[in-house]
mmCIF file of C-alpha atoms and ligand atoms in Angstrom:
data_model
loop_
_atom_site.group_PDB
_atom_site.id
_atom_site.type_symbol
_atom_site.label_atom_id
_atom_site.label_comp_id
_atom_site.label_asym_id
_atom_site.label_seq_id
_atom_site.Cartn_x
_atom_site.Cartn_y
_atom_site.Cartn_z
ATOM 1 C CA MET A 1312 -0.160 0.079 0.110
ATOM 2 C CA PRO A 1313 2.388 2.878 -1.454
ATOM 3 C CA GLY A 1314 1.430 6.191 -1.248
ATOM 4 C CA ALA A 1315 0.275 9.239 1.399
ATOM 5 C CA VAL A 1316 -2.610 9.317 3.489
ATOM 6 C CA ARG A 1317 -5.689 10.895 2.009
ATOM 7 C CA LEU A 1318 -8.473 12.093 5.080
ATOM 8 C CA SER A 1319 -11.540 13.192 3.563
ATOM 9 C CA ALA A 1320 -12.648 14.530 7.165
ATOM 10 C CA LEU A 1321 -11.173 14.739 10.606
ATOM 11 C CA PRO A 1322 -11.666 12.308 13.070
ATOM 12 C CA PRO A 1323 -13.139 14.264 16.327
ATOM 13 C CA LEU A 1324 -11.079 15.160 18.746
ATOM 14 C CA SER A 1325 -10.213 14.601 22.424
ATOM 15 C CA LEU A 1326 -7.846 16.304 25.089
ATOM 16 C CA TYR A 1327 -5.817 14.202 27.129
ATOM 17 C CA VAL A 1328 -4.074 16.159 30.152
ATOM 18 C CA HIS A 1329 -1.156 14.050 32.153
ATOM 19 C CA MET A 1330 -0.640 14.389 36.290
ATOM 20 C CA PRO A 1331 2.379 12.736 36.631
ATOM 21 C CA TRP A 1332 3.136 12.492 40.028
ATOM 22 C CA CYS A 1333 1.660 9.961 42.943
ATOM 23 C CA VAL A 1334 2.307 9.739 46.550
ATOM 24 C CA ARG A 1335 3.773 6.822 46.495
ATOM 25 C CA LYS A 1336 4.730 4.266 43.026
ATOM 26 C CA CYS A 1337 2.541 0.903 43.224
ATOM 27 C CA PRO A 1338 4.648 -1.951 42.360
ATOM 28 C CA TYR A 1339 2.500 -3.329 39.193
ATOM 29 C CA CYS A 1340 2.285 0.205 37.738
ATOM 30 C CA ASP A 1341 4.595 1.096 34.733
ATOM 31 C CA PHE A 1342 2.245 4.485 33.799
ATOM 32 C CA ASN A 1343 4.024 7.838 33.896
ATOM 33 C CA SER A 1344 3.957 8.268 37.697
ATOM 34 C CA HIS A 1345 6.814 9.363 40.005
ATOM 35 C CA GLU A 1346 6.556 9.328 43.378
ATOM 36 C CA LEU A 1347 6.302 12.594 44.941
ATOM 37 C CA ARG A 1348 9.521 13.740 46.730
ATOM 38 C CA GLY A 1349 9.015 16.832 48.778
ATOM 39 C CA GLU A 1350 6.324 20.046 47.308
ATOM 40 C CA LEU A 1351 4.211 19.353 44.699
ATOM 41 C CA ALA A 1352 5.332 21.739 41.659
ATOM 42 C CA GLU A 1353 1.114 22.887 41.771
ATOM 43 C CA SER A 1354 1.362 26.007 39.926
ATOM 44 C CA ASP A 1355 4.165 25.403 38.428
ATOM 45 C CA TYR A 1356 3.240 22.536 36.300
ATOM 46 C CA ILE A 1357 -0.416 23.742 35.739
ATOM 47 C CA ASP A 1358 1.237 26.910 33.699
ATOM 48 C CA ALA A 1359 3.454 24.504 31.925
ATOM 49 C CA LEU A 1360 0.504 22.628 30.689
ATOM 50 C CA ILE A 1361 -0.913 25.632 29.420
ATOM 51 C CA ARG A 1362 2.440 26.971 27.817
ATOM 52 C CA ASP A 1363 2.094 22.995 26.364
ATOM 53 C CA LEU A 1364 -1.177 23.801 24.857
ATOM 54 C CA GLU A 1365 -0.181 27.237 23.817
ATOM 55 C CA LEU A 1366 2.211 25.664 21.752
ATOM 56 C CA ALA A 1367 0.364 22.595 20.337
ATOM 57 C CA LEU A 1368 -2.427 25.012 18.893
ATOM 58 C CA PRO A 1369 -1.858 25.266 15.643
ATOM 59 C CA SER A 1370 -1.862 21.438 14.999
ATOM 60 C CA VAL A 1371 -5.485 21.367 16.484
ATOM 61 C CA TRP A 1372 -6.713 24.836 15.127
ATOM 62 C CA GLY A 1373 -10.419 25.762 14.734
ATOM 63 C CA ARG A 1374 -11.092 21.637 15.480
ATOM 64 C CA MET A 1375 -13.956 21.258 18.666
ATOM 65 C CA VAL A 1376 -12.914 19.210 21.450
ATOM 66 C CA HIS A 1377 -15.085 16.632 22.659
ATOM 67 C CA THR A 1378 -13.841 15.249 25.886
ATOM 68 C CA VAL A 1379 -11.004 16.043 28.153
ATOM 69 C CA PHE A 1380 -9.366 13.656 30.558
ATOM 70 C CA ILE A 1381 -7.367 14.519 33.474
ATOM 71 C CA GLY A 1382 -5.202 11.243 33.988
ATOM 72 C CA GLY A 1383 -2.454 9.824 35.793
ATOM 73 C CA GLY A 1384 -0.291 9.919 38.179
ATOM 74 C CA THR A 1385 -2.596 11.094 40.576
ATOM 75 C CA PRO A 1386 -4.605 14.169 39.473
ATOM 76 C CA SER A 1387 -6.581 14.448 42.452
ATOM 77 C CA LEU A 1388 -3.507 15.608 44.336
ATOM 78 C CA PHE A 1389 -3.875 18.794 42.630
ATOM 79 C CA SER A 1390 -6.201 21.108 44.577
ATOM 80 C CA PRO A 1391 -9.974 22.174 42.845
ATOM 81 C CA GLY A 1392 -8.362 25.582 42.640
ATOM 82 C CA SER A 1393 -5.660 23.976 40.348
ATOM 83 C CA ILE A 1394 -8.045 22.270 38.051
ATOM 84 C CA ASP A 1395 -10.464 25.157 38.016
ATOM 85 C CA ARG A 1396 -7.604 27.288 36.455
ATOM 86 C CA LEU A 1397 -6.263 24.683 34.294
ATOM 87 C CA LEU A 1398 -10.112 24.084 32.912
ATOM 88 C CA SER A 1399 -10.631 28.151 32.418
ATOM 89 C CA GLU A 1400 -7.634 28.009 30.395
ATOM 90 C CA LEU A 1401 -8.337 25.423 28.158
ATOM 91 C CA ARG A 1402 -11.766 26.831 27.892
ATOM 92 C CA ALA A 1403 -10.015 30.040 26.504
ATOM 93 C CA ARG A 1404 -7.797 28.380 23.617
ATOM 94 C CA LEU A 1405 -9.829 25.247 23.062
ATOM 95 C CA MET A 1406 -13.437 25.050 21.308
ATOM 96 C CA LEU A 1407 -14.462 23.057 24.446
ATOM 97 C CA ALA A 1408 -18.445 21.565 22.922
ATOM 98 C CA PRO A 1409 -20.833 22.617 25.181
ATOM 99 C CA ASP A 1410 -21.527 19.064 26.692
ATOM 100 C CA ALA A 1411 -18.063 17.975 26.384
ATOM 101 C CA GLU A 1412 -17.214 15.019 29.260
ATOM 102 C CA ILE A 1413 -14.507 16.078 31.583
ATOM 103 C CA THR A 1414 -13.148 13.267 33.477
ATOM 104 C CA LEU A 1415 -10.748 13.616 36.275
ATOM 105 C CA GLU A 1416 -9.265 10.311 37.831
ATOM 106 C CA ALA A 1417 -8.678 9.862 42.081
ATOM 107 C CA ASN A 1418 -7.063 7.689 44.219
ATOM 108 C CA PRO A 1419 -8.877 6.962 47.271
ATOM 109 C CA GLY A 1420 -6.699 8.411 50.136
ATOM 110 C CA THR A 1421 -6.289 11.810 48.475
ATOM 111 C CA VAL A 1422 -9.623 13.000 48.164
ATOM 112 C CA GLU A 1423 -12.233 13.497 50.687
ATOM 113 C CA ALA A 1424 -15.915 15.286 50.325
ATOM 114 C CA GLN A 1425 -14.607 18.793 49.778
ATOM 115 C CA ARG A 1426 -12.280 18.169 47.299
ATOM 116 C CA PHE A 1427 -15.300 16.923 45.067
ATOM 117 C CA THR A 1428 -17.010 19.637 45.550
ATOM 118 C CA GLY A 1429 -14.055 21.488 44.188
ATOM 119 C CA PHE A 1430 -13.400 19.708 41.558
ATOM 120 C CA ARG A 1431 -17.054 19.470 40.414
ATOM 121 C CA ASN A 1432 -17.413 23.193 40.335
ATOM 122 C CA ALA A 1433 -14.822 23.143 38.245
ATOM 123 C CA GLY A 1434 -16.347 21.574 35.463
ATOM 124 C CA VAL A 1435 -15.364 18.214 36.197
ATOM 125 C CA ASN A 1436 -18.302 16.417 35.308
ATOM 126 C CA ARG A 1437 -16.920 12.582 35.464
ATOM 127 C CA LEU A 1438 -15.058 11.175 38.769
ATOM 128 C CA SER A 1439 -12.572 7.715 37.627
ATOM 129 C CA LEU A 1440 -12.142 6.309 40.907
ATOM 130 C CA GLY A 1441 -8.950 3.695 41.535
ATOM 131 C CA VAL A 1442 -10.435 1.696 43.916
ATOM 132 C CA GLN A 1443 -8.666 -1.604 42.686
ATOM 133 C CA SER A 1444 -10.178 -3.694 46.064
ATOM 134 C CA LEU A 1445 -11.983 -3.765 48.670
ATOM 135 C CA ASN A 1446 -9.929 -5.891 50.802
ATOM 136 C CA GLU A 1447 -7.466 -4.648 53.301
ATOM 137 C CA ARG A 1448 -4.626 -7.857 52.684
ATOM 138 C CA HIS A 1449 -4.901 -7.145 48.587
ATOM 139 C CA LEU A 1450 -5.017 -3.133 49.032
ATOM 140 C CA ARG A 1451 -1.641 -4.004 50.915
ATOM 141 C CA ALA A 1452 0.017 -6.623 48.501
ATOM 142 C CA LEU A 1453 -0.573 -3.420 45.887
ATOM 143 C CA GLY A 1454 1.116 -0.832 47.878
ATOM 144 C CA ARG A 1455 -1.981 1.102 47.961
ATOM 145 C CA ILE A 1456 -1.808 4.087 50.536
ATOM 146 C CA HIS A 1457 -6.389 3.965 50.712
ATOM 147 C CA GLY A 1458 -7.441 0.676 52.933
ATOM 148 C CA ARG A 1459 -11.017 -0.513 52.282
ATOM 149 C CA ALA A 1460 -12.184 2.032 54.560
ATOM 150 C CA GLN A 1461 -11.207 5.117 52.555
ATOM 151 C CA ALA A 1462 -12.232 3.259 49.622
ATOM 152 C CA LEU A 1463 -15.568 2.998 50.542
ATOM 153 C CA ASP A 1464 -16.146 6.616 51.735
ATOM 154 C CA ALA A 1465 -14.496 7.869 48.482
ATOM 155 C CA ILE A 1466 -17.112 5.740 46.338
ATOM 156 C CA ALA A 1467 -19.779 6.991 48.673
ATOM 157 C CA ALA A 1468 -18.522 10.770 48.108
ATOM 158 C CA ALA A 1469 -17.963 10.663 44.375
ATOM 159 C CA ARG A 1470 -21.535 8.873 44.015
ATOM 160 C CA GLY A 1471 -23.257 12.026 45.930
ATOM 161 C CA HIS A 1472 -21.185 14.303 43.829
ATOM 162 C CA PHE A 1473 -21.283 13.292 40.800
ATOM 163 C CA ASP A 1474 -23.502 11.960 38.247
ATOM 164 C CA ASN A 1475 -21.152 9.834 36.375
ATOM 165 C CA VAL A 1476 -18.893 7.723 38.369
ATOM 166 C CA ASN A 1477 -16.246 4.911 37.251
ATOM 167 C CA VAL A 1478 -14.900 2.694 39.846
ATOM 168 C CA ASP A 1479 -11.244 0.879 38.537
ATOM 169 C CA LEU A 1480 -11.181 -3.002 39.972
ATOM 170 C CA MET A 1481 -8.347 -5.077 39.358
ATOM 171 C CA TYR A 1482 -8.772 -9.251 39.546
ATOM 172 C CA ALA A 1483 -5.770 -12.104 39.893
ATOM 173 C CA LEU A 1484 -4.212 -10.164 42.471
ATOM 174 C CA PRO A 1485 -1.776 -12.038 44.714
ATOM 175 C CA GLY A 1486 -3.504 -14.660 46.812
ATOM 176 C CA GLN A 1487 -6.823 -13.599 45.629
ATOM 177 C CA THR A 1488 -9.592 -16.342 45.909
ATOM 178 C CA LEU A 1489 -12.602 -15.918 43.452
ATOM 179 C CA GLU A 1490 -14.864 -15.258 46.301
ATOM 180 C CA GLN A 1491 -12.738 -12.554 46.915
ATOM 181 C CA ALA A 1492 -12.517 -11.024 44.054
ATOM 182 C CA LEU A 1493 -16.480 -11.361 43.730
ATOM 183 C CA ALA A 1494 -17.137 -10.098 46.780
ATOM 184 C CA ASP A 1495 -15.324 -6.830 45.877
ATOM 185 C CA LEU A 1496 -17.465 -6.150 42.953
ATOM 186 C CA ASP A 1497 -20.345 -6.929 44.813
ATOM 187 C CA GLU A 1498 -19.882 -4.359 47.692
ATOM 188 C CA VAL A 1499 -18.756 -1.743 45.277
ATOM 189 C CA LEU A 1500 -22.114 -2.530 42.783
ATOM 190 C CA VAL A 1501 -24.282 -1.787 46.163
ATOM 191 C CA HIS A 1502 -23.012 1.631 45.280
ATOM 192 C CA ARG A 1503 -24.053 1.485 41.507
ATOM 193 C CA PRO A 1504 -21.480 3.379 40.267
ATOM 194 C CA GLN A 1505 -22.239 4.293 36.119
ATOM 195 C CA HIS A 1506 -19.359 2.750 35.325
ATOM 196 C CA VAL A 1507 -16.750 -0.197 36.196
ATOM 197 C CA SER A 1508 -13.494 -0.727 34.860
ATOM 198 C CA ALA A 1509 -12.324 -4.387 35.880
ATOM 199 C CA TYR A 1510 -9.005 -4.642 34.740
ATOM 200 C CA HIS A 1511 -7.117 -8.070 35.076
ATOM 201 C CA LEU A 1512 -4.213 -7.151 36.820
ATOM 202 C CA THR A 1513 -0.884 -7.703 34.426
ATOM 203 C CA ILE A 1514 2.937 -8.133 35.421
ATOM 204 C CA GLU A 1515 4.558 -5.221 33.502
ATOM 205 C CA PRO A 1516 8.582 -5.032 32.438
ATOM 206 C CA ASN A 1517 9.645 -2.690 34.425
ATOM 207 C CA THR A 1518 7.767 -2.573 37.066
ATOM 208 C CA TYR A 1519 8.789 -4.201 41.300
ATOM 209 C CA PHE A 1520 6.181 -6.933 40.799
ATOM 210 C CA HIS A 1521 8.425 -7.777 37.260
ATOM 211 C CA ARG A 1522 11.488 -7.917 39.388
ATOM 212 C CA TYR A 1523 9.976 -9.547 42.216
ATOM 213 C CA PRO A 1524 6.571 -11.698 41.202
ATOM 214 C CA PRO A 1525 3.961 -11.927 43.557
ATOM 215 C CA GLN A 1526 1.892 -15.605 43.483
ATOM 216 C CA VAL A 1527 -1.244 -14.474 41.261
ATOM 217 C CA PRO A 1528 -4.245 -16.784 40.359
ATOM 218 C CA ASP A 1529 -3.267 -19.110 37.563
ATOM 219 C CA ASP A 1530 -5.069 -18.628 33.792
ATOM 220 C CA ASP A 1531 -7.520 -21.058 35.034
ATOM 221 C CA ASP A 1532 -8.578 -19.191 37.917
ATOM 222 C CA ALA A 1533 -8.070 -15.539 36.098
ATOM 223 C CA ALA A 1534 -10.507 -16.665 33.207
ATOM 224 C CA GLU A 1535 -12.777 -17.941 35.665
ATOM 225 C CA MET A 1536 -12.857 -15.018 37.789
ATOM 226 C CA GLN A 1537 -13.436 -13.121 34.446
ATOM 227 C CA GLU A 1538 -16.186 -15.058 33.614
ATOM 228 C CA ARG A 1539 -17.686 -14.696 36.485
ATOM 229 C CA ILE A 1540 -17.045 -10.621 36.813
ATOM 230 C CA GLU A 1541 -18.792 -10.555 33.715
ATOM 231 C CA GLU A 1542 -22.256 -12.334 34.864
ATOM 232 C CA MET A 1543 -22.268 -10.450 37.377
ATOM 233 C CA LEU A 1544 -21.879 -7.099 35.523
ATOM 234 C CA ASP A 1545 -24.724 -8.235 32.999
ATOM 235 C CA SER A 1546 -27.140 -9.163 35.696
ATOM 236 C CA ASN A 1547 -26.588 -6.115 36.816
ATOM 237 C CA GLY A 1548 -27.410 -4.224 34.322
ATOM 238 C CA TYR A 1549 -24.016 -3.345 32.837
ATOM 239 C CA GLN A 1550 -23.178 -3.760 29.150
ATOM 240 C CA HIS A 1551 -19.555 -5.286 28.419
ATOM 241 C CA TYR A 1552 -18.712 -2.737 25.966
ATOM 242 C CA GLU A 1553 -15.001 -3.129 25.901
ATOM 243 C CA THR A 1554 -12.591 -5.811 26.823
ATOM 244 C CA SER A 1555 -12.321 -4.283 30.276
ATOM 245 C CA ALA A 1556 -15.020 -1.604 30.373
ATOM 246 C CA PHE A 1557 -18.540 -1.788 31.661
ATOM 247 C CA ALA A 1558 -21.178 0.935 31.831
ATOM 248 C CA GLN A 1559 -24.778 1.158 32.513
ATOM 249 C CA PRO A 1560 -26.932 2.338 29.100
ATOM 250 C CA GLY A 1561 -25.777 6.364 28.243
ATOM 251 C CA HIS A 1562 -22.534 5.687 30.710
ATOM 252 C CA GLN A 1563 -20.162 4.161 28.194
ATOM 253 C CA CYS A 1564 -16.525 6.424 28.330
ATOM 254 C CA ARG A 1565 -16.724 8.757 25.417
ATOM 255 C CA HIS A 1566 -13.290 9.704 25.694
ATOM 256 C CA ASN A 1567 -12.062 6.117 25.656
ATOM 257 C CA ARG A 1568 -14.666 5.531 22.786
ATOM 258 C CA ASN A 1569 -12.706 8.054 20.844
ATOM 259 C CA TYR A 1570 -9.387 5.955 21.283
ATOM 260 C CA TRP A 1571 -11.097 2.965 20.204
ATOM 261 C CA THR A 1572 -12.927 4.466 17.257
ATOM 262 C CA PHE A 1573 -9.342 5.650 16.081
ATOM 263 C CA GLY A 1574 -10.591 9.651 17.007
ATOM 264 C CA ASP A 1575 -7.593 11.887 17.410
ATOM 265 C CA TYR A 1576 -6.269 12.977 21.004
ATOM 266 C CA LEU A 1577 -4.112 15.790 21.600
ATOM 267 C CA GLY A 1578 -1.683 14.977 24.952
ATOM 268 C CA ILE A 1579 -0.520 17.409 27.129
ATOM 269 C CA GLY A 1580 1.605 16.998 30.164
ATOM 270 C CA ALA A 1581 4.777 14.874 31.046
ATOM 271 C CA GLY A 1582 4.892 11.599 28.784
ATOM 272 C CA ALA A 1583 1.544 12.125 26.971
ATOM 273 C CA HIS A 1584 0.828 10.635 23.906
ATOM 274 C CA SER A 1585 -0.970 12.666 21.169
ATOM 275 C CA LYS A 1586 -2.490 11.376 17.602
ATOM 276 C CA ILE A 1587 -3.474 13.672 15.179
ATOM 277 C CA SER A 1588 -4.879 13.695 11.818
ATOM 278 C CA PHE A 1589 -3.954 15.775 8.838
ATOM 279 C CA PRO A 1590 -5.650 16.026 5.679
ATOM 280 C CA ASP A 1591 -2.467 13.854 3.911
ATOM 281 C CA ARG A 1592 -0.726 12.517 6.921
ATOM 282 C CA ILE A 1593 -1.568 10.881 10.870
ATOM 283 C CA VAL A 1594 1.190 12.330 13.203
ATOM 284 C CA ARG A 1595 1.733 10.847 16.812
ATOM 285 C CA GLN A 1596 3.953 12.672 19.461
ATOM 286 C CA MET A 1597 5.207 12.049 22.967
ATOM 287 C CA ARG A 1598 6.051 14.426 25.641
ATOM 288 C CA TYR A 1599 9.205 13.864 27.718
ATOM 289 C CA LYS A 1600 8.169 11.904 30.431
ATOM 290 C CA GLN A 1601 10.622 13.108 33.684
ATOM 291 C CA PRO A 1602 8.440 15.814 34.928
ATOM 292 C CA ARG A 1603 11.946 18.121 35.680
ATOM 293 C CA GLU A 1604 12.962 17.601 31.810
ATOM 294 C CA TYR A 1605 9.066 18.536 30.817
ATOM 295 C CA LEU A 1606 9.118 21.458 33.065
ATOM 296 C CA GLN A 1607 12.573 22.671 31.937
ATOM 297 C CA LYS A 1608 12.034 22.590 28.515
ATOM 298 C CA VAL A 1609 8.705 24.354 28.087
ATOM 299 C CA ALA A 1610 9.668 26.681 30.399
ATOM 300 C CA SER A 1611 12.296 27.849 28.137
ATOM 301 C CA GLY A 1612 10.311 27.398 25.147
ATOM 302 C CA GLU A 1613 12.202 24.598 23.186
ATOM 303 C CA PRO A 1614 10.286 21.628 21.984
ATOM 304 C CA CYS A 1615 9.349 19.181 24.854
ATOM 305 C CA LEU A 1616 8.012 16.150 22.520
ATOM 306 C CA THR A 1617 9.382 13.695 20.222
ATOM 307 C CA GLU A 1618 6.945 13.154 16.850
ATOM 308 C CA HIS A 1619 6.650 10.696 13.767
ATOM 309 C CA GLU A 1620 4.008 10.492 11.137
ATOM 310 C CA VAL A 1621 2.299 6.793 11.064
ATOM 311 C CA ASP A 1622 3.336 4.483 8.328
ATOM 312 C CA ILE A 1623 0.754 4.313 5.684
ATOM 313 C CA GLU A 1624 1.184 0.405 6.512
ATOM 314 C CA ALA A 1625 0.454 0.128 9.838
ATOM 315 C CA LEU A 1626 -3.080 1.863 9.642
ATOM 316 C CA PRO A 1627 -4.983 -1.158 9.181
ATOM 317 C CA PHE A 1628 -3.796 -2.781 12.082
ATOM 318 C CA GLU A 1629 -3.721 0.024 14.244
ATOM 319 C CA PHE A 1630 -7.318 0.775 13.150
ATOM 320 C CA MET A 1631 -8.220 -2.436 14.369
ATOM 321 C CA MET A 1632 -6.188 -2.696 17.746
ATOM 322 C CA ASN A 1633 -8.699 -0.160 18.726
ATOM 323 C CA ALA A 1634 -11.748 -0.910 16.722
ATOM 324 C CA LEU A 1635 -11.929 -4.441 17.052
ATOM 325 C CA ARG A 1636 -11.784 -4.333 21.497
ATOM 326 C CA LEU A 1637 -15.147 -2.511 21.056
ATOM 327 C CA ALA A 1638 -17.609 -5.817 21.494
ATOM 328 C CA ASP A 1639 -19.876 -3.933 18.931
ATOM 329 C CA GLY A 1640 -17.168 -2.820 16.825
ATOM 330 C CA VAL A 1641 -17.534 -0.267 14.780
ATOM 331 C CA GLU A 1642 -19.295 0.983 11.016
ATOM 332 C CA ARG A 1643 -17.656 -0.443 8.083
ATOM 333 C CA ALA A 1644 -17.551 2.995 6.855
ATOM 334 C CA MET A 1645 -15.264 4.431 9.794
ATOM 335 C CA PHE A 1646 -12.256 2.173 8.541
ATOM 336 C CA ALA A 1647 -11.928 4.582 5.086
ATOM 337 C CA GLU A 1648 -12.753 7.774 7.092
ATOM 338 C CA ARG A 1649 -10.283 7.436 9.566
ATOM 339 C CA THR A 1650 -7.719 5.887 7.871
ATOM 340 C CA GLY A 1651 -8.314 7.008 4.224
ATOM 341 C CA LEU A 1652 -7.908 3.671 2.986
ATOM 342 C CA PRO A 1653 -10.299 1.790 1.086
ATOM 343 C CA ILE A 1654 -12.243 -1.445 3.037
ATOM 344 C CA THR A 1655 -10.730 -3.324 -0.270
ATOM 345 C CA SER A 1656 -7.000 -3.224 1.282
ATOM 346 C CA VAL A 1657 -8.326 -5.257 4.296
ATOM 347 C CA ALA A 1658 -10.187 -7.945 1.891
ATOM 348 C CA ALA A 1659 -8.611 -10.911 2.653
ATOM 349 C CA PRO A 1660 -7.603 -10.721 6.233
ATOM 350 C CA LEU A 1661 -11.622 -9.961 6.902
ATOM 351 C CA LYS A 1662 -12.048 -12.612 4.937
ATOM 352 C CA ARG A 1663 -9.989 -14.810 7.126
ATOM 353 C CA ALA A 1664 -11.339 -13.615 10.334
ATOM 354 C CA VAL A 1665 -14.875 -14.188 9.100
ATOM 355 C CA LYS A 1666 -14.273 -18.280 8.398
ATOM 356 C CA LEU A 1667 -12.130 -18.542 11.909
ATOM 357 C CA GLY A 1668 -15.044 -17.356 13.452
ATOM 358 C CA LEU A 1669 -13.567 -14.424 15.181
ATOM 359 C CA LEU A 1670 -15.575 -11.583 13.265
ATOM 360 C CA VAL A 1671 -18.735 -11.086 11.735
ATOM 361 C CA ASP A 1672 -18.598 -8.263 8.540
ATOM 362 C CA SER A 1673 -22.556 -7.306 7.694
ATOM 363 C CA HIS A 1674 -21.312 -5.388 5.075
ATOM 364 C CA GLN A 1675 -22.535 -2.228 7.888
ATOM 365 C CA ARG A 1676 -20.332 -3.138 10.630
ATOM 366 C CA LEU A 1677 -17.431 -5.018 11.949
ATOM 367 C CA GLN A 1678 -17.521 -6.938 14.948
ATOM 368 C CA PRO A 1679 -15.895 -9.204 16.794
ATOM 369 C CA THR A 1680 -17.623 -12.431 17.905
ATOM 370 C CA LEU A 1681 -17.359 -13.818 21.365
ATOM 371 C CA LYS A 1682 -14.630 -15.811 19.991
ATOM 372 C CA GLY A 1683 -13.128 -12.992 18.517
ATOM 373 C CA GLN A 1684 -13.291 -10.700 22.190
ATOM 374 C CA ARG A 1685 -11.400 -13.703 23.984
ATOM 375 C CA PHE A 1686 -8.978 -14.317 21.249
ATOM 376 C CA LEU A 1687 -7.912 -10.899 20.350
ATOM 377 C CA ASN A 1688 -4.564 -11.393 19.491
ATOM 378 C CA ASP A 1689 -5.239 -13.959 17.035
ATOM 379 C CA LEU A 1690 -7.908 -11.654 15.610
ATOM 380 C CA LEU A 1691 -5.502 -8.655 15.014
ATOM 381 C CA SER A 1692 -2.428 -11.203 14.049
ATOM 382 C CA LEU A 1693 -4.289 -11.592 10.806
ATOM 383 C CA PHE A 1694 -3.972 -7.673 10.248
ATOM 384 C CA ILE A 1695 -0.454 -8.030 10.510
ATOM 385 C CA GLU A 1696 0.429 -10.766 8.624
ATOM 386 C CA ASP A 1697 -1.659 -9.098 5.854
ATOM 387 C CA THR A 1698 0.654 -5.610 5.299
ATOM 388 C CA ARG A 1699 3.664 -7.816 5.709
HETATM 389 C C1 SAM B 848 -3.377 5.497 34.887
HETATM 390 S S1 SAM B 848 -4.041 3.945 36.250
HETATM 391 C C2 SAM B 848 -4.204 5.157 37.480
HETATM 392 C C3 SAM B 848 -5.486 5.308 38.286
HETATM 393 C C4 SAM B 848 -4.834 6.187 39.814
HETATM 394 N N1 SAM B 848 -3.839 6.494 40.045
HETATM 395 C C5 SAM B 848 -5.262 4.685 40.516
HETATM 396 O O1 SAM B 848 -4.028 4.065 40.533
HETATM 397 O O2 SAM B 848 -5.861 5.071 41.396
HETATM 398 C C6 SAM B 848 -5.786 3.766 35.748
HETATM 399 C C7 SAM B 848 -5.820 2.516 35.874
HETATM 400 O O3 SAM B 848 -5.015 1.542 35.222
HETATM 401 C C8 SAM B 848 -5.268 -0.207 36.183
HETATM 402 N N2 SAM B 848 -3.867 -0.873 36.394
HETATM 403 C C9 SAM B 848 -2.723 0.007 36.340
HETATM 404 N N3 SAM B 848 -1.935 -0.932 36.665
HETATM 405 C C10 SAM B 848 -2.252 -2.178 35.915
HETATM 406 C C11 SAM B 848 -1.655 -3.495 35.993
HETATM 407 N N4 SAM B 848 -0.469 -3.468 35.803
HETATM 408 N N5 SAM B 848 -2.636 -4.379 35.303
HETATM 409 C C12 SAM B 848 -3.605 -4.126 35.457
HETATM 410 N N6 SAM B 848 -4.427 -3.104 35.450
HETATM 411 C C13 SAM B 848 -3.658 -1.830 35.885
HETATM 412 C C14 SAM B 848 -5.477 0.551 37.892
HETATM 413 O O4 SAM B 848 -6.717 0.019 37.737
HETATM 414 C C15 SAM B 848 -5.978 1.640 37.675
HETATM 415 O O5 SAM B 848 -6.436 2.045 38.593
HETATM 416 S S1 SF4 B 849 -1.587 5.346 42.100
HETATM 417 FE FE1 SF4 B 849 -2.173 5.217 40.203
HETATM 418 S S2 SF4 B 849 -0.635 5.987 38.269
HETATM 419 FE FE2 SF4 B 849 -0.022 6.029 40.996
HETATM 420 S S3 SF4 B 849 1.631 4.640 41.111
HETATM 421 FE FE3 SF4 B 849 -0.150 3.862 41.699
HETATM 422 S S4 SF4 B 849 -1.331 2.480 39.923
HETATM 423 FE FE4 SF4 B 849 0.264 3.848 39.270
#
């Protein structure tokens, strides 16, 4: 597939803002998060984010922003006043849709009800709470700074202050039984959060758990946990719309859906990633990861990122890698819209995927089957082979 990208329209645009500090680094975490030593450089960092945005504005000029996600790290370490300043400055420089979804990630142990009021008044309308577990022993094994009581208080306070709350849970934790994993979920569901993310704990390279692996449930036990978690969420009215995401009707995460439908996102802040489409190219950027270096570069007006153009040959795989995570898949026409390539360019792997029972191709939609969802890597590998 030689040649240049040709897009007839640009996809929807989201904004991601990265806050790179945490009270303590969790032993399983490979996100760009750094243990906070000394005072939080709160106002310097907000200044840097605004400057970073200003430098990036020409690349998204005139485009509406549909969702904002303030993620981390631990964004809730920042005061409501700082989040308010950040959102006001963003609004002054970007066309933010009137109904924009604005999410903030919060850690139990860094929030109290008063902060929630402040975040909500600043314009945050979706809160994502990193609960992980409600079992004291498992929270300790995960190195979390919060205990069970704090997690329960935070869920109740979040539900009291926001109409749209996500709870992050992890399962297949060190020493966890099926009953314990289900008990965590059962207790969370009492509070009826609008959204639940249930992640299988993965042991990532460059983490403490990778160097000193804990004893975790084996694959069969973890698969059973996953199945029972999915059943419990289903019977409580949550749609399983993406690998790890479950939502009450009308509450899917619009920001993440934009990633999965191969939309555009501008990421500002240390280590943030961007994907930005232009009529003739698609560009990926990554900001410097180290907060100190990022702050210095932005303050001195020097470039604080690396950038590369996405190879046209990589586009089919990149598109499918996102789109096929969605249980209801995507409209077929979206492939051409977002990649600029005709759907016929993937005719052979689509046909193979259908034959293997991994995909339904209805000529309207591309949708992974249940088998395709379970064996997503096998399904995706078909789109790599084709472009080799
Ligand atoms: C960006 S992280 C951080 C959110 C927040 N700082 C926290 O930890 O509460 C978002 C979520 O990813 C999940 N996560 C992080 N590392 C993981 C891992 N190694 N395996 C599975 N899930 C992970 C956790 O549930 C976490 O809440
Ligand atoms: S609090 Fe969240 S972002 Fe920070 S180290 Fe732990 S998992 Fe990573």
